[in-house]
Coordinates of C-alpha atoms (C1' of nucleotides) in Angstrom, one line a residue:
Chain A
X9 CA 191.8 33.1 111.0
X10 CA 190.4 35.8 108.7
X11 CA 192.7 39.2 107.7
X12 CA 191.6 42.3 109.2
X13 CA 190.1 43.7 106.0
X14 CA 188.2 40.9 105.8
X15 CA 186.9 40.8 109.6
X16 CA 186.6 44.6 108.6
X17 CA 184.5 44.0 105.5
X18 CA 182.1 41.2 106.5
X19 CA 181.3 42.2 110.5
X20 CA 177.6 43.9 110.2
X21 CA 178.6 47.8 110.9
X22 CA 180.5 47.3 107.8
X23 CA 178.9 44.7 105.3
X24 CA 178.3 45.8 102.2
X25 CA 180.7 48.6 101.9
X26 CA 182.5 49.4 98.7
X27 CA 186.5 47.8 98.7
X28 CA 187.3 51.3 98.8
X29 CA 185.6 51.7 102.2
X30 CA 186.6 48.6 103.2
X31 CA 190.7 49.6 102.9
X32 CA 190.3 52.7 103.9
X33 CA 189.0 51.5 107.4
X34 CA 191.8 49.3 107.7
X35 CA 193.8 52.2 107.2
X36 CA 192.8 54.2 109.6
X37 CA 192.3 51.5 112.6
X38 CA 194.4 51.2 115.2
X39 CA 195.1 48.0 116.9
X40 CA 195.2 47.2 120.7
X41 CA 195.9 44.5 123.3
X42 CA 194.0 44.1 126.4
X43 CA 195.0 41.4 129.0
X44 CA 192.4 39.9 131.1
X45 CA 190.2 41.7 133.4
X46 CA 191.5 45.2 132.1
X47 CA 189.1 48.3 131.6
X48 CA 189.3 49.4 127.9
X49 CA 187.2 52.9 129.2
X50 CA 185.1 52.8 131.7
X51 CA 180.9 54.1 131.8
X52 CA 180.3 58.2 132.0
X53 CA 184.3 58.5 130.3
X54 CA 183.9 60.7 127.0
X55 CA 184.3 59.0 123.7
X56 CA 187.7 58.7 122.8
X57 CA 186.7 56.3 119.5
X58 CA 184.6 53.7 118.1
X59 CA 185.4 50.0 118.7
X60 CA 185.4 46.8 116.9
X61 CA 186.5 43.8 119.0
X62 CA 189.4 41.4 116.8
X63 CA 190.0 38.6 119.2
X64 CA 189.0 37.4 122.5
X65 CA 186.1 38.0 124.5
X66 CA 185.1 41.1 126.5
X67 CA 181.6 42.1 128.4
X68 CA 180.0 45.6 128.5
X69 CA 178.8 46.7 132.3
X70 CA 177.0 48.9 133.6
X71 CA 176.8 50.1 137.7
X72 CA 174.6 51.2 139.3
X73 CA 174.3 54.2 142.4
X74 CA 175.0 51.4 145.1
X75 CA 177.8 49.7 143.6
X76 CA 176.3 47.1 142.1
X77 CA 177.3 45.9 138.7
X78 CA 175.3 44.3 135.4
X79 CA 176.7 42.7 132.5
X80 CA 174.8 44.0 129.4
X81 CA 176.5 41.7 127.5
X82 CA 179.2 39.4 125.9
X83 CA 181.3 40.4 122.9
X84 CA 182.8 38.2 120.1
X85 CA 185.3 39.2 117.3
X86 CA 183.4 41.7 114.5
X87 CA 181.2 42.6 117.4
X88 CA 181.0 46.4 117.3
X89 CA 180.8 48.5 120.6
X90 CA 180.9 52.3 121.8
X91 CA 178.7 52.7 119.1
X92 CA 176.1 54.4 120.9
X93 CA 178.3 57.0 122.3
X94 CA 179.6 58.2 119.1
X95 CA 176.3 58.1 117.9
X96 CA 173.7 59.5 120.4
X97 CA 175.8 60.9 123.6
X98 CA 179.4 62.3 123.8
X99 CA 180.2 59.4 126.8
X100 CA 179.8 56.2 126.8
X101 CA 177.2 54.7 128.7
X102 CA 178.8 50.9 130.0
X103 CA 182.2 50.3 131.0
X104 CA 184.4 48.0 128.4
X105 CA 186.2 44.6 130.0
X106 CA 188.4 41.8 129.1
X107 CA 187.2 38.5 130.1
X108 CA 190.2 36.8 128.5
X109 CA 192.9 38.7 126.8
X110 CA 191.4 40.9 123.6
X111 CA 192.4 43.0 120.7
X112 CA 190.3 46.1 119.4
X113 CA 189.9 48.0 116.5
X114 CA 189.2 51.6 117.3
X115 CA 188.5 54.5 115.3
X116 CA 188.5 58.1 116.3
X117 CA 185.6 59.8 116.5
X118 CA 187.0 62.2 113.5
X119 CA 188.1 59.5 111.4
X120 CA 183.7 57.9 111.8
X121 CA 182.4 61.1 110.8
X122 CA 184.5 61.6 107.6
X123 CA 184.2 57.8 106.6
X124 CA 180.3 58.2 107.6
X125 CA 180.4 61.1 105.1
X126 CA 182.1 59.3 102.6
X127 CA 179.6 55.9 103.2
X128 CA 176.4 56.8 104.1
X129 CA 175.6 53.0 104.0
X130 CA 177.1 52.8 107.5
X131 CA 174.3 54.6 108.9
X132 CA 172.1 52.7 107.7
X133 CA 173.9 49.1 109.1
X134 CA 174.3 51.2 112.5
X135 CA 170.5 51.5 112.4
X136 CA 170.4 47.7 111.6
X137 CA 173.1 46.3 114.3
X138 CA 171.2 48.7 117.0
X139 CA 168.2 47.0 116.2
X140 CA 169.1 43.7 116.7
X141 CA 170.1 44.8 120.1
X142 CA 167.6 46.6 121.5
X143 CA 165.6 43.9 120.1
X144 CA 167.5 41.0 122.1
X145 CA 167.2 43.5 125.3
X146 CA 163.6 44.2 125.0
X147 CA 163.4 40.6 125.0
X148 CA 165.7 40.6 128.0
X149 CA 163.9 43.2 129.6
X150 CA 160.3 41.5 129.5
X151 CA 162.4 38.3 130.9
X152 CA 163.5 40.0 133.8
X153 CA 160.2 41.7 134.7
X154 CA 158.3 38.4 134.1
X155 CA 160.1 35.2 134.6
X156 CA 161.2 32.9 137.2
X157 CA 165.0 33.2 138.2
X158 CA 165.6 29.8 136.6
X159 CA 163.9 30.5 133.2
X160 CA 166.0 33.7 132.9
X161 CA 169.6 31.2 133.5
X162 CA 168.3 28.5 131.1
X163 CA 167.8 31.7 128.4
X164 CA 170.7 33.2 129.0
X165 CA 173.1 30.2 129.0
X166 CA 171.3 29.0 125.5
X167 CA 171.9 32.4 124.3
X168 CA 175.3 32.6 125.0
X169 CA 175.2 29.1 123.3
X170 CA 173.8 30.4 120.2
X171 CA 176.9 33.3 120.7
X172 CA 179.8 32.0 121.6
X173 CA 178.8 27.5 122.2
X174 CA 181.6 25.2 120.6
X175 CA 180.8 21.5 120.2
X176 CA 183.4 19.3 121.9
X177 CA 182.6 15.6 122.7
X178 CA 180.0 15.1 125.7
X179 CA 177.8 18.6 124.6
X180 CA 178.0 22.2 123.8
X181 CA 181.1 24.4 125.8
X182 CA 180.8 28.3 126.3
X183 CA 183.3 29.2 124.9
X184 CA 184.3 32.4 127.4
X185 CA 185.4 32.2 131.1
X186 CA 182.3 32.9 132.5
X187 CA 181.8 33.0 136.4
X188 CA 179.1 32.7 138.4
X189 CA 179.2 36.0 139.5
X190 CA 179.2 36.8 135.6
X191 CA 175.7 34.9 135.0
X192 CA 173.8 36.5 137.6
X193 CA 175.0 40.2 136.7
X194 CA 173.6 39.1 133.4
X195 CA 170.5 37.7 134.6
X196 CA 169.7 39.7 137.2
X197 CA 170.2 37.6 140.2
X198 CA 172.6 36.5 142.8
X199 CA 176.2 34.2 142.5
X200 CA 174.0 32.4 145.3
X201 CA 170.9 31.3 143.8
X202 CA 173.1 30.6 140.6
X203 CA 175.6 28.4 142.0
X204 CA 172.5 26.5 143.6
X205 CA 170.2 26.6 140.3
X206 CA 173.7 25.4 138.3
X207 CA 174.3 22.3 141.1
X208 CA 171.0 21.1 140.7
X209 CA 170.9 21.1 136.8
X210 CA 174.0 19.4 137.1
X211 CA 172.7 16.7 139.5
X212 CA 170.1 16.3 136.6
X213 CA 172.7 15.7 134.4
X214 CA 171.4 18.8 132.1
X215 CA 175.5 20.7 132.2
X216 CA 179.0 19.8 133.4
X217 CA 180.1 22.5 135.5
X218 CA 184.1 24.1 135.9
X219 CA 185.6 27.1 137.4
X220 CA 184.1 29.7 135.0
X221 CA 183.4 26.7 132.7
X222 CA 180.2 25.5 131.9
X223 CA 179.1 22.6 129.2
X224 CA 175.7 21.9 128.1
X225 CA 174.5 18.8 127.9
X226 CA 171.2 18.6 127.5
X227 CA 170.6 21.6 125.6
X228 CA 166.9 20.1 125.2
X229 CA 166.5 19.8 129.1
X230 CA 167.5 23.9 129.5
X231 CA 165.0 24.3 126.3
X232 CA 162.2 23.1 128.7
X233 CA 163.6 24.7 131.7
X234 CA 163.5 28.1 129.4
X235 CA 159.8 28.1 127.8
X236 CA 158.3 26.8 131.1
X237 CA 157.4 23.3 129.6
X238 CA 156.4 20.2 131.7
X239 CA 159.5 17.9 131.8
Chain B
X12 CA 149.5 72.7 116.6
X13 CA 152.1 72.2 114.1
X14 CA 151.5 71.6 110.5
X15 CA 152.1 68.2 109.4
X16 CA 154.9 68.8 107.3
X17 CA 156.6 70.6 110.5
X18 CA 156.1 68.0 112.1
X19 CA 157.4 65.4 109.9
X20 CA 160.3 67.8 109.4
X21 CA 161.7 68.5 113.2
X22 CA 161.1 64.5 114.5
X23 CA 164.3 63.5 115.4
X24 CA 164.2 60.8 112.8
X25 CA 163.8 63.3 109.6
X26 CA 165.4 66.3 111.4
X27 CA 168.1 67.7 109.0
X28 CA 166.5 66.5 105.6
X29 CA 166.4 68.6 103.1
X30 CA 162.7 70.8 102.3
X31 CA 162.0 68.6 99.2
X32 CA 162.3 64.9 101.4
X33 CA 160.3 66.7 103.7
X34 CA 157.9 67.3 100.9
X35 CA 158.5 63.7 99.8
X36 CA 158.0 62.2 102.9
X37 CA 154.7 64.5 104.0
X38 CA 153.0 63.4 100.3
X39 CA 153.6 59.2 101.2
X40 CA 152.5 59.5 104.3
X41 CA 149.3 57.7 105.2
X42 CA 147.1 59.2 108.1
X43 CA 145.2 57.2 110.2
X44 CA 143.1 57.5 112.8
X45 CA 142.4 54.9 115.9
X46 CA 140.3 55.0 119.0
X47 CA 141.6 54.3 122.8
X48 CA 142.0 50.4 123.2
X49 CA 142.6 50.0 119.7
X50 CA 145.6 47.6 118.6
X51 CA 147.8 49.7 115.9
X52 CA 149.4 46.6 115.5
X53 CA 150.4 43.4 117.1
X54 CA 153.9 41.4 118.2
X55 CA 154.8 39.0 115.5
X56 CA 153.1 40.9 112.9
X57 CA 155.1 41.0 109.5
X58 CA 155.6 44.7 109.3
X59 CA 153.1 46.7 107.1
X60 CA 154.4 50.3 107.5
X61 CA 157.0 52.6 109.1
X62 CA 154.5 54.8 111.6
X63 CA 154.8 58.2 113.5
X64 CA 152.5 59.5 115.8
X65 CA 150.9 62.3 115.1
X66 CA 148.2 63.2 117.6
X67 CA 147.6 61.6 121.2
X68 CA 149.7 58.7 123.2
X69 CA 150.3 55.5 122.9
X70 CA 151.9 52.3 124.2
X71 CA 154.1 49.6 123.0
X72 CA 153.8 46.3 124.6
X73 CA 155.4 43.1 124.9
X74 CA 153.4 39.7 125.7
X75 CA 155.4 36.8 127.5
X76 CA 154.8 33.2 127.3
X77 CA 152.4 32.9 130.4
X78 CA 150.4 35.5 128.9
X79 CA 151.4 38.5 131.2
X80 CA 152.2 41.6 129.2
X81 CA 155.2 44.4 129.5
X82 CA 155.1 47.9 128.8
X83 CA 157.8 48.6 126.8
X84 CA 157.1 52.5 126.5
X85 CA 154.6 55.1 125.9
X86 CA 155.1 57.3 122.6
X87 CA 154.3 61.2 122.5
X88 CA 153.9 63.1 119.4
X89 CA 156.8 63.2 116.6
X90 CA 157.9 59.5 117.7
X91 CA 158.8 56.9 115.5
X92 CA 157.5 53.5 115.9
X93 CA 157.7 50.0 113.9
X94 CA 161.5 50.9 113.1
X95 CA 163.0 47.5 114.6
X96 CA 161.1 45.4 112.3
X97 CA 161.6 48.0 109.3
X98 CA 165.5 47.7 109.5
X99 CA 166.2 44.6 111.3
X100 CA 163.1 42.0 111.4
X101 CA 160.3 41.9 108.9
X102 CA 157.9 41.5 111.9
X103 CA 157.1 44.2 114.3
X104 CA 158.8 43.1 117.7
X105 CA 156.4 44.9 120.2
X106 CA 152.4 45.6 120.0
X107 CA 151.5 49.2 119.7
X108 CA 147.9 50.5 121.6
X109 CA 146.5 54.0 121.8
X110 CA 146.1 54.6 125.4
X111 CA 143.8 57.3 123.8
X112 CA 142.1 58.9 121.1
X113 CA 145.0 59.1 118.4
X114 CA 146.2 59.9 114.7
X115 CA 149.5 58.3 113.3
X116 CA 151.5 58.8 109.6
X117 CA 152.5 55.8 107.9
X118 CA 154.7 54.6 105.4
X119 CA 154.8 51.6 103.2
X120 CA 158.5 49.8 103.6
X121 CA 158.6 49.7 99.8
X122 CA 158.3 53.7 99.9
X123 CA 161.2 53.9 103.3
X124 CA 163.0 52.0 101.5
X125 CA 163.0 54.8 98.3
X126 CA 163.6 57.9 100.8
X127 CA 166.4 55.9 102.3
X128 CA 168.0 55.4 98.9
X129 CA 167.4 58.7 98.3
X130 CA 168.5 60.7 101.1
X131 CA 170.8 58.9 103.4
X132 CA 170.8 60.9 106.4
X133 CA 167.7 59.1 106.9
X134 CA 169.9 56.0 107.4
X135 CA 172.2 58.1 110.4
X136 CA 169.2 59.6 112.3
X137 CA 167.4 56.6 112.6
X138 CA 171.0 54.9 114.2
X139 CA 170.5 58.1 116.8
X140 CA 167.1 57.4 117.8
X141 CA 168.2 53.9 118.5
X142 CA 170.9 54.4 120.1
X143 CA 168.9 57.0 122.7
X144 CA 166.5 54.3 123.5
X145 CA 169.0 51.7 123.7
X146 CA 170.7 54.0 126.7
X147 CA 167.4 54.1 128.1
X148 CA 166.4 50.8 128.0
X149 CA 169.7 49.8 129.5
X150 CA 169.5 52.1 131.9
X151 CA 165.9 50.7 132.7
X152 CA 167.3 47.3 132.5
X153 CA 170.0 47.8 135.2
X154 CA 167.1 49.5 137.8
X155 CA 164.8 46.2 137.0
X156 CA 167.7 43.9 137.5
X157 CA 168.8 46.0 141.0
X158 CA 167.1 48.5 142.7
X159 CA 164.0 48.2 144.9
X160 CA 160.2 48.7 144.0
X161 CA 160.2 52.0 145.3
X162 CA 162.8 53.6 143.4
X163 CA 162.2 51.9 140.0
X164 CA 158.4 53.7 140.3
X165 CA 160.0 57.1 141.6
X166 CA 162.3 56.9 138.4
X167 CA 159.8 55.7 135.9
X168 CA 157.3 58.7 137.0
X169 CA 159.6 61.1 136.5
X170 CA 160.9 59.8 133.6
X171 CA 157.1 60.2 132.1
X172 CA 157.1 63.8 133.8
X173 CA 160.1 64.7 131.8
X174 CA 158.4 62.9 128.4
X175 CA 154.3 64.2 128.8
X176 CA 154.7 66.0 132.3
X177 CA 152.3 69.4 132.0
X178 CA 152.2 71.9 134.5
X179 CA 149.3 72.7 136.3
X180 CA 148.3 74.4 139.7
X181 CA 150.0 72.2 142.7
X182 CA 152.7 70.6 140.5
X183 CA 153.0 68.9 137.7
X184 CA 150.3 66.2 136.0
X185 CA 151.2 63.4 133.9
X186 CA 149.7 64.0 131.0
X187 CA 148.3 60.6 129.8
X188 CA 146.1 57.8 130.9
X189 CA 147.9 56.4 133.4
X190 CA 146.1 53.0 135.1
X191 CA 148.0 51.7 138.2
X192 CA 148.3 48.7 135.8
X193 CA 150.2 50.2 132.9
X194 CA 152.7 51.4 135.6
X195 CA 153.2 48.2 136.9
X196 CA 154.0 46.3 133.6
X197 CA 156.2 49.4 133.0
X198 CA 158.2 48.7 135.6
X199 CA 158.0 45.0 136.1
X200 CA 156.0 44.7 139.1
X201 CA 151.9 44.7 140.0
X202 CA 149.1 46.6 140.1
X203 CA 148.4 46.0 144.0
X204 CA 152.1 47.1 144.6
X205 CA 152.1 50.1 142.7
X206 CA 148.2 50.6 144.3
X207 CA 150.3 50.5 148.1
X208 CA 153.2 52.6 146.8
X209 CA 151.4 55.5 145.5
X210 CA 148.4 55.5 148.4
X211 CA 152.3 56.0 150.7
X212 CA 153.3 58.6 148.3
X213 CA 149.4 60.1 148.5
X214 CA 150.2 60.2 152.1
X215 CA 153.3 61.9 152.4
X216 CA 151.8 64.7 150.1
X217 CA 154.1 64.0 147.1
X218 CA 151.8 62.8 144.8
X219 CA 148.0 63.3 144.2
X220 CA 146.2 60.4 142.8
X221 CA 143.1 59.7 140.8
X222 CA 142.0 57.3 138.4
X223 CA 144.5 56.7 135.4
X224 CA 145.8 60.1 136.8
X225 CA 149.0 61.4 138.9
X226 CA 149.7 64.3 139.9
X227 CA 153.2 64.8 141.1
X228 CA 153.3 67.5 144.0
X229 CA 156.6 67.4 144.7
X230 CA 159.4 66.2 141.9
X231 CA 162.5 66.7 144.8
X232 CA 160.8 64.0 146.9
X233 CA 159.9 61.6 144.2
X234 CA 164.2 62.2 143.2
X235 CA 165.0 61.5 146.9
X236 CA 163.3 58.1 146.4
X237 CA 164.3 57.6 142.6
X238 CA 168.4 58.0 144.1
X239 CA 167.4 56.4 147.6
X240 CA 168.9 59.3 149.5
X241 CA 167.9 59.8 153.0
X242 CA 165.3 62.1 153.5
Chain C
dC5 C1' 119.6 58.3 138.2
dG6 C1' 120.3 53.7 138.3
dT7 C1' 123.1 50.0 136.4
dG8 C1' 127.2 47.7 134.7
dG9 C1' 131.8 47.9 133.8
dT10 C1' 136.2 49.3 134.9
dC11 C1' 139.6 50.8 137.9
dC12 C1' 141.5 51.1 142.5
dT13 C1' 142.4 49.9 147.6
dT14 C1' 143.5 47.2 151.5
dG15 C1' 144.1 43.1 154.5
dC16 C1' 146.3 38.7 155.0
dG17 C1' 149.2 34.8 154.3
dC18 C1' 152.9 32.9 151.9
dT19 C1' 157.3 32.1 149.4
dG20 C1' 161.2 32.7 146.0
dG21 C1' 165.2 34.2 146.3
dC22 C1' 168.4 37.3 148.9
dG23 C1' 172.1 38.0 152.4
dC24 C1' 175.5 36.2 155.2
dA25 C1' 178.8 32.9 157.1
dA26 C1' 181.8 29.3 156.7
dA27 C1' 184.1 26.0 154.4
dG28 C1' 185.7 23.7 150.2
dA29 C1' 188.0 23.4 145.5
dC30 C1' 191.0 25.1 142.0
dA31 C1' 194.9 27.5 139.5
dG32 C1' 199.0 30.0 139.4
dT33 C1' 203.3 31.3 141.5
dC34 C1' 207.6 31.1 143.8
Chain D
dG27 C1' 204.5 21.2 146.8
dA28 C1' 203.1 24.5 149.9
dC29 C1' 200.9 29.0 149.6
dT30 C1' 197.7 32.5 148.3
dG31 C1' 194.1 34.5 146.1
dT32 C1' 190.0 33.7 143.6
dC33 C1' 186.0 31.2 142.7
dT34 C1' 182.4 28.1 144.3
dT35 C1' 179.2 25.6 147.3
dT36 C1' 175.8 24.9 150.9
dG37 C1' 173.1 25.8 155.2
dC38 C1' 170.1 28.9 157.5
dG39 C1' 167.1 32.7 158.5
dC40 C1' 164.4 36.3 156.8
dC41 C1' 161.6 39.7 154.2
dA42 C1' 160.0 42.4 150.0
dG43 C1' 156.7 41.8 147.3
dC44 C1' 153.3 38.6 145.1
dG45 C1' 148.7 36.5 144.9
dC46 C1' 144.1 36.4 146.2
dA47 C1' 139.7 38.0 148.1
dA48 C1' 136.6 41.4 149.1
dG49 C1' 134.9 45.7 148.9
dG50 C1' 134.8 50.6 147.4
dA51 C1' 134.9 54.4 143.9
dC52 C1' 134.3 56.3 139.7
dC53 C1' 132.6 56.8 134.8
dA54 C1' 129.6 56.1 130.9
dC55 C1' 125.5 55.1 129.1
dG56 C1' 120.8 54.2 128.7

DNA sequence: CGTGGTCCTTGCGCTGGCGCAAAGACAGTC
DNA sequence: GACTGTCTTTGCGCCAGCGCAAGGACCACG
């Protein structure tokens, strides 16, 4: 369990900074608790500060005009978010929720733009994290416009392996609560086809499958599924 | 037709900078020159150069595994490009083609890397311009992953009418070539269903259509579609 | 002004995955 | 230990949009 000025000093917004930086951003954080399932803001709500997840696990969403929703995607601790609306638009544009019960770092807006000031290397490591994002959802994005339903799961689950996956004995467990609902508002499909996809690759003997659980087994077997091979 | 160092000096990614990093950056710069079809660069490339287009449009793409190819965006005069895999890969993420006759600055990472050092505001500006197409893109992502053919079209037209869209007698022409297949890996569908959606449109008398060309005649109906109001 | 290349249209058949309904499996609570 | 709400599974019918084939239109170039 790292201290907070450690989490502070080593997540990517923040690497590099001088000790200085570093105390003074502990200084000025505030800390809050989030039980499961609660709103931390919601999408089109004006920035009230900038975030840094501590503990737990929390997804950013997005709706759409007929209600729908999309998951954009899962946070872990040191994970940074309502970045973008501090930096580019005065609201943010996903909603903030608890998937198990969280605690955030947030800054005020005020308190970014002086230590921004102060640090000019943050701009720079926003310009980095940003990029690895919109790098992942370009990716994402040529997925969805391009690729079977079941080649989007298999990419999906393996990346939230590569995220948040914990080995335990028989394979590789996400380690969020992550429903079936959950998957397909992140891959763009419906809890129906998922359950079915899921049942069949459990048949196969590819994942174990719980109530919002799911263990990889085969990590190899969704590797194939993924890239399309021949089995 | 703005001088070059104007130019350089309004983008949204040197906006702000001081008249000598204007000066810096407009001495670096490399200008080159590259005929429609031509590959600026391709996915997977290790990153030679930060790039801004100076004259004429352009396309990045994305290639996926089967071969098919996604348009990721079209670029307009002043935009940045090659930024991901300046900050965050050392290889260029998309594929950048002129869609026509075009002109682009350049600059070698070893000199971005100077400018940055020097003048940090460089480092904040370029965490703006990614986090305005990170709204867009997850905005785009969320239409691709719910909404209907239709309505994903209706959007991305108007989206290009609001980034190239000229006025001109009877409404207002997208100012780029535009084939029916570019619109289709733009919004993750195919050329024969874009070809039936716009011949509809044709119909209706929103649009007027020619080859690599659209002409939208009226923007309210295309909006009607884009929000999938009843007409 | 004819020829070749590229881009666009339209008809037809097919299917992946959606939508709904109904029922089953858990987990937490009193 | 029964109850209640939430999450999941599975069967069935259907259709939006894909894939292909064939043909037409337009442009550039010799």
């Amino acid at each position: 369990m790292p201290s907070d000025l450690e989490l502070i000093g080593t997540c990517a917004l923040f690497r590099g900074l001088p000790p200085a930086a570093i105390a003074e951003l502990g200084a000025a954080a505030a800390v809050e608790r989030f039980e499961k399932k609660v709103l931390l803001f919601h999408e089109g709500e004006p920035a009230r500060a900038l975030w840094m997840l501590r503990a737990g696990r929390l997804k950013l969403t997005k709706l759409g005009g007929n209600g729908q929703e999309i998951v954009v995607r899962f946070l872990i601790p040191g994970d940074p978010f309502g970045a973008i609306a501090i930096l580019a638009g005065a609201r943010y544009p996903v909603s903030a929720e608890a998937v198990e019960a969280c605690e955030a770092f947030s800054w005020t807006p005020a308190d970014v733009a002086a230590l921004v000031e102060r640090y000019p290397a943050i701009g720079m490591n926003s310009a980095r994290v940003m990029s690895e994002r919109m790098q992942e959802l370009q990716e994402r994005y040529r997925e969805l416009a391009t690729e079977r339903v079941a080649q989007r799961v298999a990419r999906a689950i393996l990346r939230l392996a590569r995220q948040t996956g914990r080995r335990v004995e028989g394979g590789v467990l996400l380690d969020l609560p992550l429903s079936r609902q959950d998957l397909a508002e992140l891959t763009g499909t419906t809890l129906f086809t998922i359950s079915r996809t899921l049942s069949e690759w459990e048949q196969q003997g590819l994942v174990e499958l719980g109530r919002e659980r799911v263990l990889i087994k085969s990590p190899h077997g969704l590797v194939t599924i993924a890239e399309d091979l021949p089995s």
